[in-house]
Amino acid sequence: MPGEDPVPEPIPFPVPPVPEIERRLKWRALPVLAFLGLMLALAAVAGFSLLAPPRPLTGLPEDPDVAAARALVAGRLGFMTGELRFRSALTGEPAAVSDPAADAALAGRAAALLERARERHPRDGRLAVALAHLDLARRRYARAERGYRDVIERGVHSAEAHLGLGVTLALEAAAEPDPLRERGLRLEAIAQLAAVRPEDAVYDAALYDRALLLARVGRRDEAQRRADEFAAREPGSAWVEKLREAVEMKRR
């Protein structure tokens, strides 16, 4: 109509040539492919960490204070574990006679030496396990339990931590008035003892305790199998007869 401005013609959007489109698509695909490759690599690492066995944690660090602590307590602590067996690289086999007050004083002196060593080796899980052993000897069960669990939850295999935690839980069960919680603690103790491997230095002690606790929770068939395994590993040992009596095995 007269007096109205003419409508401008639309400006066509320039379309790049086909080679340029392909180049841009390829450029955008590179970050996507890199991201997918990164995700696959992370998945492979995660899968390997799940399938690979935990790295073992054994023995004691080479340290003068650790050596002094071991010389102080090896074979001298009673542990008051009742029917259960216990041993460790730090303490050796428990003493035949136990004096709670003397044990507590001795364990306290050894713990002070280990704490001094831990200042030099703050990340060494073996010291954490050894300190938990001394808490167990002083009947500080809650503290010993925390120490053992802290090491186990790091993703390492510490046979001594599993044994110590199993014994600690079993001792807590013995003092538990609630029958359901008592059984639950014993079952958890059995699971910890079962985590100790046949090649571990403390396997025989863990096997003995496992058979004993299996009998206590009424799993006598499994208890007898474990007791048979123990008898084959320690023929002629006085512990064999004690275990036979505990699980009511028939003499062969």
mmCIF file with all atom_site columns, C-alpha atoms in Angstrom, residues 14-232:
data_model
loop_
_atom_site.group_PDB
_atom_site.id
_atom_site.type_symbol
_atom_site.label_atom_id
_atom_site.label_alt_id
_atom_site.label_comp_id
_atom_site.label_asym_id
_atom_site.label_entity_id
_atom_site.label_seq_id
_atom_site.pdbx_PDB_ins_code
_atom_site.Cartn_x
_atom_site.Cartn_y
_atom_site.Cartn_z
_atom_site.occupancy
_atom_site.B_iso_or_equiv
_atom_site.pdbx_formal_charge
_atom_site.auth_seq_id
_atom_site.auth_comp_id
_atom_site.auth_asym_id
_atom_site.auth_atom_id
_atom_site.pdbx_PDB_model_num
ATOM 1   C CA . PRO A 1 14  ? 25.236 -19.125 4.531  1.00 0.00 ? 14  PRO A CA 1
ATOM 2   C CA . VAL A 1 15  ? 25.659 -22.883 4.507  1.00 0.00 ? 15  VAL A CA 1
ATOM 3   C CA . PRO A 1 16  ? 29.279 -23.999 4.730  1.00 0.00 ? 16  PRO A CA 1
ATOM 4   C CA . PRO A 1 17  ? 30.447 -26.443 2.159  1.00 0.00 ? 17  PRO A CA 1
ATOM 5   C CA . VAL A 1 18  ? 30.242 -30.182 2.904  1.00 0.00 ? 18  VAL A CA 1
ATOM 6   C CA . PRO A 1 19  ? 33.966 -30.579 3.736  1.00 0.00 ? 19  PRO A CA 1
ATOM 7   C CA . GLU A 1 20  ? 33.708 -27.792 6.309  1.00 0.00 ? 20  GLU A CA 1
ATOM 8   C CA . ILE A 1 21  ? 30.660 -29.449 7.959  1.00 0.00 ? 21  ILE A CA 1
ATOM 9   C CA . GLU A 1 22  ? 32.514 -32.757 8.184  1.00 0.00 ? 22  GLU A CA 1
ATOM 10  C CA . ARG A 1 23  ? 35.545 -31.026 9.710  1.00 0.00 ? 23  ARG A CA 1
ATOM 11  C CA . ARG A 1 24  ? 33.438 -29.360 12.388 1.00 0.00 ? 24  ARG A CA 1
ATOM 12  C CA . LEU A 1 25  ? 31.654 -32.611 13.220 1.00 0.00 ? 25  LEU A CA 1
ATOM 13  C CA . LYS A 1 26  ? 34.969 -34.401 13.590 1.00 0.00 ? 26  LYS A CA 1
ATOM 14  C CA . TRP A 1 27  ? 36.327 -31.637 15.834 1.00 0.00 ? 27  TRP A CA 1
ATOM 15  C CA . ARG A 1 28  ? 33.281 -31.881 18.112 1.00 0.00 ? 28  ARG A CA 1
ATOM 16  C CA . ALA A 1 29  ? 33.566 -35.663 18.244 1.00 0.00 ? 29  ALA A CA 1
ATOM 17  C CA . LEU A 1 30  ? 37.115 -35.575 19.618 1.00 0.00 ? 30  LEU A CA 1
ATOM 18  C CA . PRO A 1 31  ? 36.185 -34.313 23.116 1.00 0.00 ? 31  PRO A CA 1
ATOM 19  C CA . VAL A 1 32  ? 33.341 -36.835 23.271 1.00 0.00 ? 32  VAL A CA 1
ATOM 20  C CA . LEU A 1 33  ? 35.658 -39.686 22.344 1.00 0.00 ? 33  LEU A CA 1
ATOM 21  C CA . ALA A 1 34  ? 38.263 -38.463 24.846 1.00 0.00 ? 34  ALA A CA 1
ATOM 22  C CA . PHE A 1 35  ? 35.614 -38.335 27.583 1.00 0.00 ? 35  PHE A CA 1
ATOM 23  C CA . LEU A 1 36  ? 34.408 -41.850 26.765 1.00 0.00 ? 36  LEU A CA 1
ATOM 24  C CA . GLY A 1 37  ? 37.973 -43.118 26.794 1.00 0.00 ? 37  GLY A CA 1
ATOM 25  C CA . LEU A 1 38  ? 38.546 -41.551 30.213 1.00 0.00 ? 38  LEU A CA 1
ATOM 26  C CA . MET A 1 39  ? 35.377 -43.168 31.571 1.00 0.00 ? 39  MET A CA 1
ATOM 27  C CA . LEU A 1 40  ? 36.441 -46.571 30.243 1.00 0.00 ? 40  LEU A CA 1
ATOM 28  C CA . ALA A 1 41  ? 39.871 -46.181 31.826 1.00 0.00 ? 41  ALA A CA 1
ATOM 29  C CA . LEU A 1 42  ? 38.349 -45.276 35.196 1.00 0.00 ? 42  LEU A CA 1
ATOM 30  C CA . ALA A 1 43  ? 35.967 -48.234 34.955 1.00 0.00 ? 43  ALA A CA 1
ATOM 31  C CA . ALA A 1 44  ? 38.903 -50.550 34.235 1.00 0.00 ? 44  ALA A CA 1
ATOM 32  C CA . VAL A 1 45  ? 40.819 -49.221 37.253 1.00 0.00 ? 45  VAL A CA 1
ATOM 33  C CA . ALA A 1 46  ? 37.758 -49.640 39.486 1.00 0.00 ? 46  ALA A CA 1
ATOM 34  C CA . GLY A 1 47  ? 37.191 -53.181 38.228 1.00 0.00 ? 47  GLY A CA 1
ATOM 35  C CA . PHE A 1 48  ? 40.807 -54.108 38.836 1.00 0.00 ? 48  PHE A CA 1
ATOM 36  C CA . SER A 1 49  ? 40.702 -52.730 42.394 1.00 0.00 ? 49  SER A CA 1
ATOM 37  C CA . LEU A 1 50  ? 37.598 -54.797 43.110 1.00 0.00 ? 50  LEU A CA 1
ATOM 38  C CA . LEU A 1 51  ? 38.979 -58.014 41.635 1.00 0.00 ? 51  LEU A CA 1
ATOM 39  C CA . ALA A 1 52  ? 42.567 -57.700 42.837 1.00 0.00 ? 52  ALA A CA 1
ATOM 40  C CA . PRO A 1 53  ? 43.241 -59.145 46.311 1.00 0.00 ? 53  PRO A CA 1
ATOM 41  C CA . PRO A 1 54  ? 43.964 -56.569 49.034 1.00 0.00 ? 54  PRO A CA 1
ATOM 42  C CA . ARG A 1 55  ? 47.656 -55.966 49.595 1.00 0.00 ? 55  ARG A CA 1
ATOM 43  C CA . PRO A 1 56  ? 48.916 -57.808 52.694 1.00 0.00 ? 56  PRO A CA 1
ATOM 44  C CA . LEU A 1 57  ? 50.037 -56.026 55.840 1.00 0.00 ? 57  LEU A CA 1
ATOM 45  C CA . THR A 1 58  ? 52.317 -58.228 57.933 1.00 0.00 ? 58  THR A CA 1
ATOM 46  C CA . GLY A 1 59  ? 54.972 -58.053 60.604 1.00 0.00 ? 59  GLY A CA 1
ATOM 47  C CA . LEU A 1 60  ? 56.325 -54.898 62.218 1.00 0.00 ? 60  LEU A CA 1
ATOM 48  C CA . PRO A 1 61  ? 58.263 -51.915 60.872 1.00 0.00 ? 61  PRO A CA 1
ATOM 49  C CA . GLU A 1 62  ? 62.001 -51.806 61.458 1.00 0.00 ? 62  GLU A CA 1
ATOM 50  C CA . ASP A 1 63  ? 62.287 -49.174 64.159 1.00 0.00 ? 63  ASP A CA 1
ATOM 51  C CA . PRO A 1 64  ? 64.247 -49.074 67.450 1.00 0.00 ? 64  PRO A CA 1
ATOM 52  C CA . ASP A 1 65  ? 61.180 -48.163 69.516 1.00 0.00 ? 65  ASP A CA 1
ATOM 53  C CA . VAL A 1 66  ? 59.161 -50.956 67.917 1.00 0.00 ? 66  VAL A CA 1
ATOM 54  C CA . ALA A 1 67  ? 61.954 -53.417 68.688 1.00 0.00 ? 67  ALA A CA 1
ATOM 55  C CA . ALA A 1 68  ? 62.046 -52.173 72.282 1.00 0.00 ? 68  ALA A CA 1
ATOM 56  C CA . ALA A 1 69  ? 58.276 -52.544 72.611 1.00 0.00 ? 69  ALA A CA 1
ATOM 57  C CA . ARG A 1 70  ? 58.390 -56.081 71.285 1.00 0.00 ? 70  ARG A CA 1
ATOM 58  C CA . ALA A 1 71  ? 61.202 -57.042 73.655 1.00 0.00 ? 71  ALA A CA 1
ATOM 59  C CA . LEU A 1 72  ? 59.120 -55.628 76.492 1.00 0.00 ? 72  LEU A CA 1
ATOM 60  C CA . VAL A 1 73  ? 55.890 -57.556 75.872 1.00 0.00 ? 73  VAL A CA 1
ATOM 61  C CA . ALA A 1 74  ? 56.622 -60.644 73.741 1.00 0.00 ? 74  ALA A CA 1
ATOM 62  C CA . GLY A 1 75  ? 55.415 -63.695 75.659 1.00 0.00 ? 75  GLY A CA 1
ATOM 63  C CA . ARG A 1 76  ? 54.708 -61.630 78.771 1.00 0.00 ? 76  ARG A CA 1
ATOM 64  C CA . LEU A 1 77  ? 51.115 -60.421 78.281 1.00 0.00 ? 77  LEU A CA 1
ATOM 65  C CA . GLY A 1 78  ? 48.252 -62.677 79.344 1.00 0.00 ? 78  GLY A CA 1
ATOM 66  C CA . PHE A 1 79  ? 45.446 -61.042 77.319 1.00 0.00 ? 79  PHE A CA 1
ATOM 67  C CA . MET A 1 80  ? 42.647 -62.667 79.382 1.00 0.00 ? 80  MET A CA 1
ATOM 68  C CA . THR A 1 81  ? 41.025 -64.166 76.267 1.00 0.00 ? 81  THR A CA 1
ATOM 69  C CA . GLY A 1 82  ? 39.536 -67.157 78.072 1.00 0.00 ? 82  GLY A CA 1
ATOM 70  C CA . GLU A 1 83  ? 39.213 -70.149 75.732 1.00 0.00 ? 83  GLU A CA 1
ATOM 71  C CA . LEU A 1 84  ? 40.219 -68.142 72.681 1.00 0.00 ? 84  LEU A CA 1
ATOM 72  C CA . ARG A 1 85  ? 43.657 -68.188 71.127 1.00 0.00 ? 85  ARG A CA 1
ATOM 73  C CA . PHE A 1 86  ? 45.621 -65.090 70.184 1.00 0.00 ? 86  PHE A CA 1
ATOM 74  C CA . ARG A 1 87  ? 49.081 -64.299 68.901 1.00 0.00 ? 87  ARG A CA 1
ATOM 75  C CA . SER A 1 88  ? 50.780 -61.474 67.024 1.00 0.00 ? 88  SER A CA 1
ATOM 76  C CA . ALA A 1 89  ? 54.127 -60.327 65.716 1.00 0.00 ? 89  ALA A CA 1
ATOM 77  C CA . LEU A 1 90  ? 54.369 -57.859 68.604 1.00 0.00 ? 90  LEU A CA 1
ATOM 78  C CA . THR A 1 91  ? 53.239 -59.976 71.540 1.00 0.00 ? 91  THR A CA 1
ATOM 79  C CA . GLY A 1 92  ? 53.912 -63.545 70.441 1.00 0.00 ? 92  GLY A CA 1
ATOM 80  C CA . GLU A 1 93  ? 51.850 -66.162 72.282 1.00 0.00 ? 93  GLU A CA 1
ATOM 81  C CA . PRO A 1 94  ? 50.096 -64.937 75.440 1.00 0.00 ? 94  PRO A CA 1
ATOM 82  C CA . ALA A 1 95  ? 51.736 -65.690 78.779 1.00 0.00 ? 95  ALA A CA 1
ATOM 83  C CA . ALA A 1 96  ? 50.399 -68.728 80.628 1.00 0.00 ? 96  ALA A CA 1
ATOM 84  C CA . VAL A 1 97  ? 49.795 -66.690 83.786 1.00 0.00 ? 97  VAL A CA 1
ATOM 85  C CA . SER A 1 98  ? 48.082 -63.322 83.607 1.00 0.00 ? 98  SER A CA 1
ATOM 86  C CA . ASP A 1 99  ? 48.080 -60.444 86.079 1.00 0.00 ? 99  ASP A CA 1
ATOM 87  C CA . PRO A 1 100 ? 45.654 -57.768 84.807 1.00 0.00 ? 100 PRO A CA 1
ATOM 88  C CA . ALA A 1 101 ? 47.358 -54.909 86.642 1.00 0.00 ? 101 ALA A CA 1
ATOM 89  C CA . ALA A 1 102 ? 50.844 -55.949 85.550 1.00 0.00 ? 102 ALA A CA 1
ATOM 90  C CA . ASP A 1 103 ? 49.625 -56.546 81.982 1.00 0.00 ? 103 ASP A CA 1
ATOM 91  C CA . ALA A 1 104 ? 48.062 -53.083 81.834 1.00 0.00 ? 104 ALA A CA 1
ATOM 92  C CA . ALA A 1 105 ? 51.255 -51.422 83.062 1.00 0.00 ? 105 ALA A CA 1
ATOM 93  C CA . LEU A 1 106 ? 53.427 -53.368 80.639 1.00 0.00 ? 106 LEU A CA 1
ATOM 94  C CA . ALA A 1 107 ? 51.096 -52.694 77.703 1.00 0.00 ? 107 ALA A CA 1
ATOM 95  C CA . GLY A 1 108 ? 51.034 -49.003 78.584 1.00 0.00 ? 108 GLY A CA 1
ATOM 96  C CA . ARG A 1 109 ? 54.822 -48.776 78.462 1.00 0.00 ? 109 ARG A CA 1
ATOM 97  C CA . ALA A 1 110 ? 54.901 -50.592 75.121 1.00 0.00 ? 110 ALA A CA 1
ATOM 98  C CA . ALA A 1 111 ? 52.152 -48.345 73.738 1.00 0.00 ? 111 ALA A CA 1
ATOM 99  C CA . ALA A 1 112 ? 54.203 -45.240 74.599 1.00 0.00 ? 112 ALA A CA 1
ATOM 100 C CA . LEU A 1 113 ? 57.112 -46.661 72.585 1.00 0.00 ? 113 LEU A CA 1
ATOM 101 C CA . LEU A 1 114 ? 54.847 -47.452 69.625 1.00 0.00 ? 114 LEU A CA 1
ATOM 102 C CA . GLU A 1 115 ? 53.312 -43.976 69.696 1.00 0.00 ? 115 GLU A CA 1
ATOM 103 C CA . ARG A 1 116 ? 56.802 -42.527 69.484 1.00 0.00 ? 116 ARG A CA 1
ATOM 104 C CA . ALA A 1 117 ? 57.522 -44.790 66.515 1.00 0.00 ? 117 ALA A CA 1
ATOM 105 C CA . ARG A 1 118 ? 54.281 -43.716 64.859 1.00 0.00 ? 118 ARG A CA 1
ATOM 106 C CA . GLU A 1 119 ? 55.526 -40.132 64.782 1.00 0.00 ? 119 GLU A CA 1
ATOM 107 C CA . ARG A 1 120 ? 58.199 -41.374 62.391 1.00 0.00 ? 120 ARG A CA 1
ATOM 108 C CA . HIS A 1 121 ? 55.873 -43.754 60.499 1.00 0.00 ? 121 HIS A CA 1
ATOM 109 C CA . PRO A 1 122 ? 52.450 -42.055 60.617 1.00 0.00 ? 122 PRO A CA 1
ATOM 110 C CA . ARG A 1 123 ? 50.946 -44.074 57.767 1.00 0.00 ? 123 ARG A CA 1
ATOM 111 C CA . ASP A 1 124 ? 52.201 -47.514 58.732 1.00 0.00 ? 124 ASP A CA 1
ATOM 112 C CA . GLY A 1 125 ? 49.120 -49.628 59.433 1.00 0.00 ? 125 GLY A CA 1
ATOM 113 C CA . ARG A 1 126 ? 51.210 -52.224 61.255 1.00 0.00 ? 126 ARG A CA 1
ATOM 114 C CA . LEU A 1 127 ? 51.673 -49.793 64.129 1.00 0.00 ? 127 LEU A CA 1
ATOM 115 C CA . ALA A 1 128 ? 47.919 -49.180 64.302 1.00 0.00 ? 128 ALA A CA 1
ATOM 116 C CA . VAL A 1 129 ? 47.340 -52.941 64.532 1.00 0.00 ? 129 VAL A CA 1
ATOM 117 C CA . ALA A 1 130 ? 50.024 -53.333 67.199 1.00 0.00 ? 130 ALA A CA 1
ATOM 118 C CA . LEU A 1 131 ? 48.504 -50.535 69.271 1.00 0.00 ? 131 LEU A CA 1
ATOM 119 C CA . ALA A 1 132 ? 45.094 -52.192 68.976 1.00 0.00 ? 132 ALA A CA 1
ATOM 120 C CA . HIS A 1 133 ? 46.668 -55.393 70.322 1.00 0.00 ? 133 HIS A CA 1
ATOM 121 C CA . LEU A 1 134 ? 47.829 -53.481 73.381 1.00 0.00 ? 134 LEU A CA 1
ATOM 122 C CA . ASP A 1 135 ? 44.325 -52.057 73.849 1.00 0.00 ? 135 ASP A CA 1
ATOM 123 C CA . LEU A 1 136 ? 43.015 -55.622 73.710 1.00 0.00 ? 136 LEU A CA 1
ATOM 124 C CA . ALA A 1 137 ? 45.552 -56.672 76.351 1.00 0.00 ? 137 ALA A CA 1
ATOM 125 C CA . ARG A 1 138 ? 44.320 -53.832 78.581 1.00 0.00 ? 138 ARG A CA 1
ATOM 126 C CA . ARG A 1 139 ? 40.705 -54.916 77.920 1.00 0.00 ? 139 ARG A CA 1
ATOM 127 C CA . ARG A 1 140 ? 39.882 -51.626 76.218 1.00 0.00 ? 140 ARG A CA 1
ATOM 128 C CA . TYR A 1 141 ? 37.618 -53.483 73.825 1.00 0.00 ? 141 TYR A CA 1
ATOM 129 C CA . ALA A 1 142 ? 35.826 -50.530 72.214 1.00 0.00 ? 142 ALA A CA 1
ATOM 130 C CA . ARG A 1 143 ? 39.120 -48.806 71.476 1.00 0.00 ? 143 ARG A CA 1
ATOM 131 C CA . ALA A 1 144 ? 40.726 -52.017 70.193 1.00 0.00 ? 144 ALA A CA 1
ATOM 132 C CA . GLU A 1 145 ? 37.718 -52.618 67.935 1.00 0.00 ? 145 GLU A CA 1
ATOM 133 C CA . ARG A 1 146 ? 38.029 -49.127 66.427 1.00 0.00 ? 146 ARG A CA 1
ATOM 134 C CA . GLY A 1 147 ? 41.747 -49.623 65.832 1.00 0.00 ? 147 GLY A CA 1
ATOM 135 C CA . TYR A 1 148 ? 41.284 -52.945 64.067 1.00 0.00 ? 148 TYR A CA 1
ATOM 136 C CA . ARG A 1 149 ? 38.361 -51.706 61.957 1.00 0.00 ? 149 ARG A CA 1
ATOM 137 C CA . ASP A 1 150 ? 40.285 -48.615 60.891 1.00 0.00 ? 150 ASP A CA 1
ATOM 138 C CA . VAL A 1 151 ? 43.026 -50.778 59.390 1.00 0.00 ? 151 VAL A CA 1
ATOM 139 C CA . ILE A 1 152 ? 40.640 -53.290 57.795 1.00 0.00 ? 152 ILE A CA 1
ATOM 140 C CA . GLU A 1 153 ? 38.614 -50.493 56.184 1.00 0.00 ? 153 GLU A CA 1
ATOM 141 C CA . ARG A 1 154 ? 41.737 -49.152 54.462 1.00 0.00 ? 154 ARG A CA 1
ATOM 142 C CA . GLY A 1 155 ? 41.461 -51.972 51.932 1.00 0.00 ? 155 GLY A CA 1
ATOM 143 C CA . VAL A 1 156 ? 44.539 -53.865 53.104 1.00 0.00 ? 156 VAL A CA 1
ATOM 144 C CA . HIS A 1 157 ? 44.684 -57.479 54.221 1.00 0.00 ? 157 HIS A CA 1
ATOM 145 C CA . SER A 1 158 ? 45.867 -57.625 57.807 1.00 0.00 ? 158 SER A CA 1
ATOM 146 C CA . ALA A 1 159 ? 45.441 -61.113 59.216 1.00 0.00 ? 159 ALA A CA 1
ATOM 147 C CA . GLU A 1 160 ? 46.349 -59.854 62.684 1.00 0.00 ? 160 GLU A CA 1
ATOM 148 C CA . ALA A 1 161 ? 43.667 -57.161 62.493 1.00 0.00 ? 161 ALA A CA 1
ATOM 149 C CA . HIS A 1 162 ? 41.041 -59.749 61.502 1.00 0.00 ? 162 HIS A CA 1
ATOM 150 C CA . LEU A 1 163 ? 42.158 -62.091 64.296 1.00 0.00 ? 163 LEU A CA 1
ATOM 151 C CA . GLY A 1 164 ? 42.269 -59.289 66.847 1.00 0.00 ? 164 GLY A CA 1
ATOM 152 C CA . LEU A 1 165 ? 38.854 -57.988 65.851 1.00 0.00 ? 165 LEU A CA 1
ATOM 153 C CA . GLY A 1 166 ? 37.398 -61.492 65.934 1.00 0.00 ? 166 GLY A CA 1
ATOM 154 C CA . VAL A 1 167 ? 38.726 -62.063 69.452 1.00 0.00 ? 167 VAL A CA 1
ATOM 155 C CA . THR A 1 168 ? 37.563 -58.613 70.580 1.00 0.00 ? 168 THR A CA 1
ATOM 156 C CA . LEU A 1 169 ? 34.028 -59.171 69.286 1.00 0.00 ? 169 LEU A CA 1
ATOM 157 C CA . ALA A 1 170 ? 33.896 -62.612 70.897 1.00 0.00 ? 170 ALA A CA 1
ATOM 158 C CA . LEU A 1 171 ? 34.945 -61.155 74.254 1.00 0.00 ? 171 LEU A CA 1
ATOM 159 C CA . GLU A 1 172 ? 32.324 -58.412 73.901 1.00 0.00 ? 172 GLU A CA 1
ATOM 160 C CA . ALA A 1 173 ? 29.748 -61.107 73.142 1.00 0.00 ? 173 ALA A CA 1
ATOM 161 C CA . ALA A 1 174 ? 30.655 -62.975 76.318 1.00 0.00 ? 174 ALA A CA 1
ATOM 162 C CA . ALA A 1 175 ? 29.768 -59.881 78.351 1.00 0.00 ? 175 ALA A CA 1
ATOM 163 C CA . GLU A 1 176 ? 26.603 -59.030 76.377 1.00 0.00 ? 176 GLU A CA 1
ATOM 164 C CA . PRO A 1 177 ? 23.330 -59.576 78.314 1.00 0.00 ? 177 PRO A CA 1
ATOM 165 C CA . ASP A 1 178 ? 21.096 -59.429 75.216 1.00 0.00 ? 178 ASP A CA 1
ATOM 166 C CA . PRO A 1 179 ? 21.030 -62.944 73.634 1.00 0.00 ? 179 PRO A CA 1
ATOM 167 C CA . LEU A 1 180 ? 20.332 -61.617 70.131 1.00 0.00 ? 180 LEU A CA 1
ATOM 168 C CA . ARG A 1 181 ? 23.167 -59.117 70.244 1.00 0.00 ? 181 ARG A CA 1
ATOM 169 C CA . GLU A 1 182 ? 25.428 -61.763 71.790 1.00 0.00 ? 182 GLU A CA 1
ATOM 170 C CA . ARG A 1 183 ? 24.793 -64.082 68.855 1.00 0.00 ? 183 ARG A CA 1
ATOM 171 C CA . GLY A 1 184 ? 25.230 -61.267 66.357 1.00 0.00 ? 184 GLY A CA 1
ATOM 172 C CA . LEU A 1 185 ? 28.627 -60.359 67.824 1.00 0.00 ? 185 LEU A CA 1
ATOM 173 C CA . ARG A 1 186 ? 29.737 -63.983 67.677 1.00 0.00 ? 186 ARG A CA 1
ATOM 174 C CA . LEU A 1 187 ? 28.647 -64.341 64.068 1.00 0.00 ? 187 LEU A CA 1
ATOM 175 C CA . GLU A 1 188 ? 30.542 -61.184 63.150 1.00 0.00 ? 188 GLU A CA 1
ATOM 176 C CA . ALA A 1 189 ? 33.574 -62.527 65.016 1.00 0.00 ? 189 ALA A CA 1
ATOM 177 C CA . ILE A 1 190 ? 33.353 -65.752 62.976 1.00 0.00 ? 190 ILE A CA 1
ATOM 178 C CA . ALA A 1 191 ? 33.293 -63.713 59.759 1.00 0.00 ? 191 ALA A CA 1
ATOM 179 C CA . GLN A 1 192 ? 36.426 -61.813 60.807 1.00 0.00 ? 192 GLN A CA 1
ATOM 180 C CA . LEU A 1 193 ? 38.248 -65.039 61.676 1.00 0.00 ? 193 LEU A CA 1
ATOM 181 C CA . ALA A 1 194 ? 37.207 -66.556 58.346 1.00 0.00 ? 194 ALA A CA 1
ATOM 182 C CA . ALA A 1 195 ? 38.972 -63.669 56.576 1.00 0.00 ? 195 ALA A CA 1
ATOM 183 C CA . VAL A 1 196 ? 42.356 -64.958 57.792 1.00 0.00 ? 196 VAL A CA 1
ATOM 184 C CA . ARG A 1 197 ? 44.056 -66.940 55.023 1.00 0.00 ? 197 ARG A CA 1
ATOM 185 C CA . PRO A 1 198 ? 45.766 -70.341 55.353 1.00 0.00 ? 198 PRO A CA 1
ATOM 186 C CA . GLU A 1 199 ? 49.104 -68.785 54.415 1.00 0.00 ? 199 GLU A CA 1
ATOM 187 C CA . ASP A 1 200 ? 48.890 -66.183 57.198 1.00 0.00 ? 200 ASP A CA 1
ATOM 188 C CA . ALA A 1 201 ? 51.088 -66.661 60.256 1.00 0.00 ? 201 ALA A CA 1
ATOM 189 C CA . VAL A 1 202 ? 48.102 -66.404 62.618 1.00 0.00 ? 202 VAL A CA 1
ATOM 190 C CA . TYR A 1 203 ? 45.857 -68.795 60.660 1.00 0.00 ? 203 TYR A CA 1
ATOM 191 C CA . ASP A 1 204 ? 45.993 -71.622 63.208 1.00 0.00 ? 204 ASP A CA 1
ATOM 192 C CA . ALA A 1 205 ? 44.897 -69.327 66.039 1.00 0.00 ? 205 ALA A CA 1
ATOM 193 C CA . ALA A 1 206 ? 42.089 -67.928 63.885 1.00 0.00 ? 206 ALA A CA 1
ATOM 194 C CA . LEU A 1 207 ? 41.021 -71.419 62.809 1.00 0.00 ? 207 LEU A CA 1
ATOM 195 C CA . TYR A 1 208 ? 40.896 -72.601 66.428 1.00 0.00 ? 208 TYR A CA 1
ATOM 196 C CA . ASP A 1 209 ? 38.777 -69.629 67.507 1.00 0.00 ? 209 ASP A CA 1
ATOM 197 C CA . ARG A 1 210 ? 36.541 -70.004 64.485 1.00 0.00 ? 210 ARG A CA 1
ATOM 198 C CA . ALA A 1 211 ? 35.781 -73.649 65.266 1.00 0.00 ? 211 ALA A CA 1
ATOM 199 C CA . LEU A 1 212 ? 35.143 -72.791 68.899 1.00 0.00 ? 212 LEU A CA 1
ATOM 200 C CA . LEU A 1 213 ? 32.709 -69.965 68.076 1.00 0.00 ? 213 LEU A CA 1
ATOM 201 C CA . LEU A 1 214 ? 30.927 -72.041 65.420 1.00 0.00 ? 214 LEU A CA 1
ATOM 202 C CA . ALA A 1 215 ? 30.202 -74.587 68.142 1.00 0.00 ? 215 ALA A CA 1
ATOM 203 C CA . ARG A 1 216 ? 29.006 -71.817 70.450 1.00 0.00 ? 216 ARG A CA 1
ATOM 204 C CA . VAL A 1 217 ? 26.414 -70.628 67.913 1.00 0.00 ? 217 VAL A CA 1
ATOM 205 C CA . GLY A 1 218 ? 25.199 -74.165 67.235 1.00 0.00 ? 218 GLY A CA 1
ATOM 206 C CA . ARG A 1 219 ? 26.840 -74.720 63.849 1.00 0.00 ? 219 ARG A CA 1
ATOM 207 C CA . ARG A 1 220 ? 28.426 -77.975 64.983 1.00 0.00 ? 220 ARG A CA 1
ATOM 208 C CA . ASP A 1 221 ? 28.891 -79.639 61.591 1.00 0.00 ? 221 ASP A CA 1
ATOM 209 C CA . GLU A 1 222 ? 30.938 -76.719 60.332 1.00 0.00 ? 222 GLU A CA 1
ATOM 210 C CA . ALA A 1 223 ? 32.700 -76.491 63.701 1.00 0.00 ? 223 ALA A CA 1
ATOM 211 C CA . GLN A 1 224 ? 33.755 -80.126 63.402 1.00 0.00 ? 224 GLN A CA 1
ATOM 212 C CA . ARG A 1 225 ? 35.092 -79.600 59.870 1.00 0.00 ? 225 ARG A CA 1
ATOM 213 C CA . ARG A 1 226 ? 37.197 -76.688 61.074 1.00 0.00 ? 226 ARG A CA 1
ATOM 214 C CA . ALA A 1 227 ? 38.347 -78.668 64.105 1.00 0.00 ? 227 ALA A CA 1
ATOM 215 C CA . ASP A 1 228 ? 39.407 -81.531 61.808 1.00 0.00 ? 228 ASP A CA 1
ATOM 216 C CA . GLU A 1 229 ? 41.377 -79.061 59.712 1.00 0.00 ? 229 GLU A CA 1
ATOM 217 C CA . PHE A 1 230 ? 43.011 -77.688 62.839 1.00 0.00 ? 230 PHE A CA 1
ATOM 218 C CA . ALA A 1 231 ? 43.929 -81.181 64.076 1.00 0.00 ? 231 ALA A CA 1
ATOM 219 C CA . ALA A 1 232 ? 45.580 -81.896 60.710 1.00 0.00 ? 232 ALA A CA 1
#
